[in-house]
C-alpha atoms as one frame of an Amber mdcrd trajectory, in Angstrom:
protein
  -5.486  -0.487 -19.572  -3.790   1.293 -16.619  -4.076  -1.864 -14.519  -2.346
  -3.914 -17.231   0.338  -1.224 -17.454   1.061  -1.443 -13.706   1.310  -5.232
 -13.887   3.691  -5.093 -16.874   5.807  -2.360 -15.237   6.188  -4.203 -11.944
   6.397  -7.868 -13.031  10.167  -7.862 -13.724  10.803  -6.008 -10.440   9.018
  -8.510  -8.174  10.856  -9.792  -5.086   9.615 -11.435  -1.882   7.615  -8.828
   0.053   9.010  -7.196   3.172   7.519  -5.444   6.191   8.623  -2.245   7.930
  10.395  -2.870  11.244  12.296  -0.667  13.700  15.602  -1.605  12.093  14.511
  -1.444   8.446  12.628  -3.639   5.992  12.669  -7.371   6.571  11.063 -10.581
   5.366   8.367 -11.960   7.650   6.631 -15.331   7.460   3.211 -13.744   7.807
   3.634 -11.866   4.488   4.371 -14.250   1.624   3.452 -12.214  -1.483   5.895
 -10.776  -3.992   6.223  -7.014  -4.271   7.863  -4.109  -6.043   8.042  -0.491
  -4.942   8.078   1.902  -7.871  10.809   4.375  -6.953  11.198   7.827  -8.547
  13.938   6.638 -10.934  11.393   4.328 -12.626   8.510   6.818 -12.729   7.313
   7.846 -16.176   4.394  10.021 -17.260   1.795   7.226 -17.317   2.750   6.288
 -13.743   2.644   9.920 -12.611  -0.850  10.215 -14.127  -1.936   7.073 -12.264
  -0.553   8.450  -8.974  -2.413  11.731  -9.494  -5.625   9.825 -10.295  -5.328
   7.668  -7.163  -4.510  10.679  -4.981  -7.458  12.615  -6.370  -9.790   9.685
  -5.683  -8.489   9.582  -2.084  -8.910  13.353  -1.726  -5.250  14.060  -0.903
  -2.249  15.749  -2.495  -0.105  13.312  -4.539   3.001  14.090  -2.463   1.291
  12.634   0.639   1.447   9.177  -0.912   4.354   6.841  -0.393   5.894   5.378
  -3.525   3.415   2.997  -5.156   3.775  -0.609  -4.034   2.682  -3.379  -6.404
   1.893  -6.842  -5.084   1.461 -10.265  -6.642  -0.135 -13.116  -4.737   0.252
 -16.634  -6.173  -1.596 -19.704  -4.873  -1.009 -20.121  -1.147   0.442 -16.634
  -0.691  -1.148 -14.335   1.883  -0.634 -11.443   4.266  -1.935 -12.399   7.687
  -3.838  -9.857   9.848  -1.842  -6.668  10.361  -2.161  -2.910  10.684  -0.760
  -0.405   8.189  -0.064   2.281  10.775   3.564   2.402  11.832   5.517   2.438
  15.061   7.791   5.432  15.506  11.405   4.495  16.209  14.444   6.493  17.303
  16.140   6.278  13.905  12.837   7.340  12.260  13.214   4.479   9.773   9.448
   4.459   9.280   9.599   8.261   8.778   6.655   8.859  11.122   8.533  11.804
  12.642   9.073  13.451   9.259   5.963  12.526   7.289   3.374  11.565   9.882
   1.463   8.368  10.222   0.031   6.235   7.410  -3.386   7.823   7.799  -5.043
   6.065   4.856  -4.527   3.006   2.686  -5.810   2.697  -0.868  -5.822  -0.779
  -2.387  -6.424  -0.931  -6.144  -7.267  -4.322  -7.602  -5.490  -4.843 -10.923
  -6.997  -8.078 -12.201  -9.610 -10.789 -11.839  -9.469 -14.504 -12.586  -8.239
 -15.778  -9.239  -9.956 -17.644  -6.418  -9.637 -16.623  -2.788  -7.522 -13.537
  -2.112 -10.166 -11.378  -0.468  -9.168  -8.437   1.730 -10.482  -9.333   5.178
 -11.175  -7.002   8.116 -11.645  -9.608  10.875 -12.567  -7.117  13.627 -15.299
  -5.621  11.441 -16.479  -8.931   9.948 -16.034  -7.500   6.415 -14.458  -9.108
   3.346 -13.923  -7.434  -0.001 -12.894  -8.841  -3.361 -12.466  -6.103  -5.917
 -12.728  -6.379  -9.663 -10.230  -4.942 -12.130  -9.794  -1.225 -11.413 -11.790
  -1.230  -8.171 -10.231   0.549  -5.216 -10.744   0.245  -1.476  -9.841   3.254
   0.698  -9.744   2.937   4.477  -8.464   4.895   7.459  -5.639   3.598   9.647
  -5.847   6.457  12.152  -8.479   8.794  13.526  -8.547  12.557  12.869  -6.038
  13.144  15.693  -3.620  10.591  14.248  -4.297   7.888  16.830  -4.186   4.311
  15.458  -7.511   2.637  14.694  -7.266  -0.966  15.938 -10.271  -1.981  13.794
  -8.249  -1.196  10.646  -6.502  -4.564  11.112  -6.811  -6.440   7.842  -5.441
  -9.418   5.928  -4.911 -10.592   2.388  -6.539 -14.019   2.417  -4.513 -16.727
   0.653  -5.064 -17.045  -3.076  -6.419 -20.493  -3.971  -5.777 -20.401  -7.729
  -4.580 -17.902 -10.317  -2.673 -14.722  -9.457  -3.931 -11.636  -7.644  -2.335
  -8.274  -8.518  -2.800  -5.260  -6.273  -1.466  -1.697  -6.104  -1.095  -0.258
  -2.598  -0.851   3.446  -1.912  -0.146   4.333   1.706  -1.058   7.945   2.388
   0.772   9.926   5.071  -0.485  12.785   7.219   2.130  15.119   5.711   4.285
  15.302   2.578   6.166  12.056   1.935   8.048  12.878  -1.268  11.489  14.073
  -0.110  11.900  16.558  -2.993   8.711  18.466  -2.054   9.190  21.007   0.713
   6.113  21.955   2.712   5.488  25.636   3.139   6.003  26.969   6.645   2.732
  27.754   8.390   2.444  31.181   9.987
């Protein structure tokens, strides 16, 4: 039910997916899916409940999560091997300076009925194909915040059908700009 809701909410918002770069978001040939980021203006109570459920499952505060990103992969679409941790830049476009690194990634699989489309970790020789409602949580950094090279992963090309996925990137610190962290003594 919640998976169907996320698909219905995001379907009309889909645009070609982008990647984070030093100068902003841009289209890259190695990421060919369609995506939609659910910004605060679109959030409703069912979505807030889903965010709290995902955060709880990951063992983090909801405000550490970036805004939920929904993805649709059609036949032939893929996301070639990449890391989710970010490069800090002088303009802090990636917000690593403010919010910390993308320490964790949670992928929630929203549907079945497609061929191909596995999540592949080539350096670990692991592939995963979730069913509806399954989630995969993995670390992008170690406990000191250093990038984990073995977290490199890919969305293998879908052969038939459509694959829908919700991605929650979890930062080391508060991401939501309207939540102020308490000063530590």
